[in-house]
Amino acid sequence: MQPGWVWLCGAGPGDPGLLTLHALNALRQADVVVYDALVSEAILAWAPQAEHRYAGKRGGKPSAKQRDISLLLVDLARQGKRVLRLKGGDPFVFGRGGEEGQTLVQHGVPIRIVPGISAGIGGLAYAGIPVTHRDVNQSVTFVTGHDQTGETPLSLDWEAISRASGVIVIYMGMKHIAPIAEALRDAGRPASEPVAVVCTATTPDQQVLETTLGTVVEDIAESGLEPPAIICVGRSVLMRQALDWQAMARGLAPRDTDPLGRGRPAESA
Ligand code: SAH
């Protein structure tokens, strides 16, 4: 890292092993790390030499304003520091990395972007859910359950999303899961459609709820599960019955080695 630069890095969904080598390098070289709510202590511990500055925002609570964070980064860079801006997951996936990068560029601050593993892909993988599967979907849609005002994005065309994508991956969807599930059912997705809710994915606290579009709201309420969570809607959720590798690592047998009912080894055909 060079003095006066800002590296906008993804930290991955939680497990420090999912950091990229570039992010690890940056952690070791930075003078200051400006980090988000979803970046773990274990990851920050890789930067003992650096000043750690929290710039988190969590679920609509009044906290650091986006503009203030961007200007803080400009300021730190102008002081000649090696600045690591560390964000959960990937900085360009529902992470406002684009806005921060743009402000830095507008102020003449040199930047480097380091992508990270996004929770909607890596978090699902830790739950044994492949985000695409040849027998399920040829496309996947990533949506946010919040719009800029923190309200449900009912401005989204749920009918089009529903028609286009076998698998829908919802970020920040816990608060508004009721209207989202309703919109998807109104758009024709069956109440029996499999849904997984993956909380604090890839961390030791990871919890997974398997439910359906018809029962997801009550099941979340009953489970007491809290954000951050990725909600996955689609038949690829069934693959978890074969691919729950964390359960298998604990010695449990797969529940079903052919959950999609293809009746043939996956390699054939
Ligand atoms: N840039 C991040 C997303 C930031 S938006 C990324 O690429 O992953 C914040 C939302 O991401 C959370 O509300 C939640 O939906 C999801 N998220 C991030 N980390 C997560 C984790 N470890 N487990 C479950 N969901 C997570």
Short mmCIF file of C-alpha atoms and ligand atoms in Angstrom, two decimals, residues 10 12-15 36 38 58-59 87-96 116-121 123 143-144 146 170-174 198-203 206 226-231, ligand 1:
data_model
loop_
_atom_site.label_atom_id
_atom_site.label_comp_id
_atom_site.label_asym_id
_atom_site.label_seq_id
_atom_site.Cartn_x
_atom_site.Cartn_y
_atom_site.Cartn_z
CA GLY A 10 -14.20 -6.62 0.90
CA GLY A 12 -15.94 -11.50 3.06
CA PRO A 13 -18.97 -12.64 5.02
CA GLY A 14 -17.26 -13.40 8.34
CA ASP A 15 -14.89 -16.34 8.40
CA ASP A 36 -18.05 -1.61 9.07
CA LEU A 38 -20.13 -6.60 9.82
CA ARG A 58 -26.71 -0.96 11.26
CA GLY A 59 -30.33 -1.42 10.24
CA LYS A 87 -16.45 -3.63 4.27
CA GLY A 88 -18.35 -6.83 4.91
CA GLY A 89 -18.72 -9.14 1.93
CA ASP A 90 -17.95 -7.41 -1.34
CA PRO A 91 -17.64 -3.62 -1.31
CA PHE A 92 -19.66 -3.25 -4.51
CA VAL A 93 -22.58 -5.48 -3.50
CA PHE A 94 -25.15 -3.51 -1.51
CA GLY A 95 -22.19 -2.00 0.28
CA ARG A 96 -22.09 1.59 -0.97
CA GLY A 116 -14.64 -9.85 -1.50
CA ILE A 117 -16.85 -12.88 -1.19
CA SER A 118 -20.39 -11.63 -0.93
CA ALA A 119 -22.66 -13.07 1.74
CA GLY A 120 -25.30 -13.93 -0.86
CA ILE A 121 -22.89 -16.39 -2.50
CA GLY A 123 -22.83 -17.35 3.03
CA VAL A 143 -32.19 -8.04 -4.24
CA THR A 144 -32.14 -5.78 -1.24
CA HIS A 146 -34.48 -2.14 1.97
CA ILE A 170 -32.41 -11.32 -0.54
CA TYR A 171 -30.02 -9.13 1.43
CA MET A 172 -31.30 -7.06 4.37
CA GLY A 173 -34.62 -8.83 4.09
CA MET A 174 -35.45 -9.68 7.70
CA VAL A 198 -28.93 -18.02 6.86
CA CYS A 199 -27.89 -15.87 9.82
CA THR A 200 -24.34 -14.75 10.68
CA ALA A 201 -23.21 -17.02 7.90
CA THR A 202 -19.66 -18.39 7.91
CA THR A 203 -19.11 -17.46 11.57
CA GLN A 206 -24.10 -19.41 11.86
CA GLU A 226 -31.82 -11.95 14.04
CA PRO A 227 -30.06 -10.14 11.22
CA PRO A 228 -27.66 -10.19 9.51
CA ALA A 229 -29.30 -12.81 7.38
CA ILE A 230 -29.38 -13.88 3.78
CA ILE A 231 -32.74 -15.20 2.63
N1 SAH B 1 -21.45 -5.99 0.97
C1 SAH B 1 -22.08 -7.07 1.69
C2 SAH B 1 -23.56 -6.78 1.92
C3 SAH B 1 -23.82 -5.59 2.79
S1 SAH B 1 -25.51 -5.33 3.09
C4 SAH B 1 -21.87 -8.38 0.96
O1 SAH B 1 -21.42 -8.37 -0.19
O2 SAH B 1 -22.11 -9.42 1.54
C5 SAH B 1 -25.72 -6.12 4.65
C6 SAH B 1 -26.50 -7.39 4.48
O3 SAH B 1 -25.66 -8.41 3.97
C7 SAH B 1 -27.05 -7.97 5.75
O4 SAH B 1 -28.26 -7.34 6.12
C8 SAH B 1 -27.29 -9.40 5.35
O5 SAH B 1 -28.41 -9.53 4.53
C9 SAH B 1 -26.07 -9.65 4.47
N2 SAH B 1 -24.95 -10.23 5.22
C10 SAH B 1 -23.71 -9.76 5.33
N3 SAH B 1 -22.93 -10.59 6.06
C11 SAH B 1 -23.71 -11.64 6.39
C12 SAH B 1 -23.51 -12.84 7.12
N4 SAH B 1 -22.32 -13.15 7.65
N5 SAH B 1 -24.55 -13.68 7.28
C13 SAH B 1 -25.74 -13.40 6.74
N6 SAH B 1 -26.00 -12.29 6.04
C14 SAH B 1 -25.01 -11.41 5.86
#
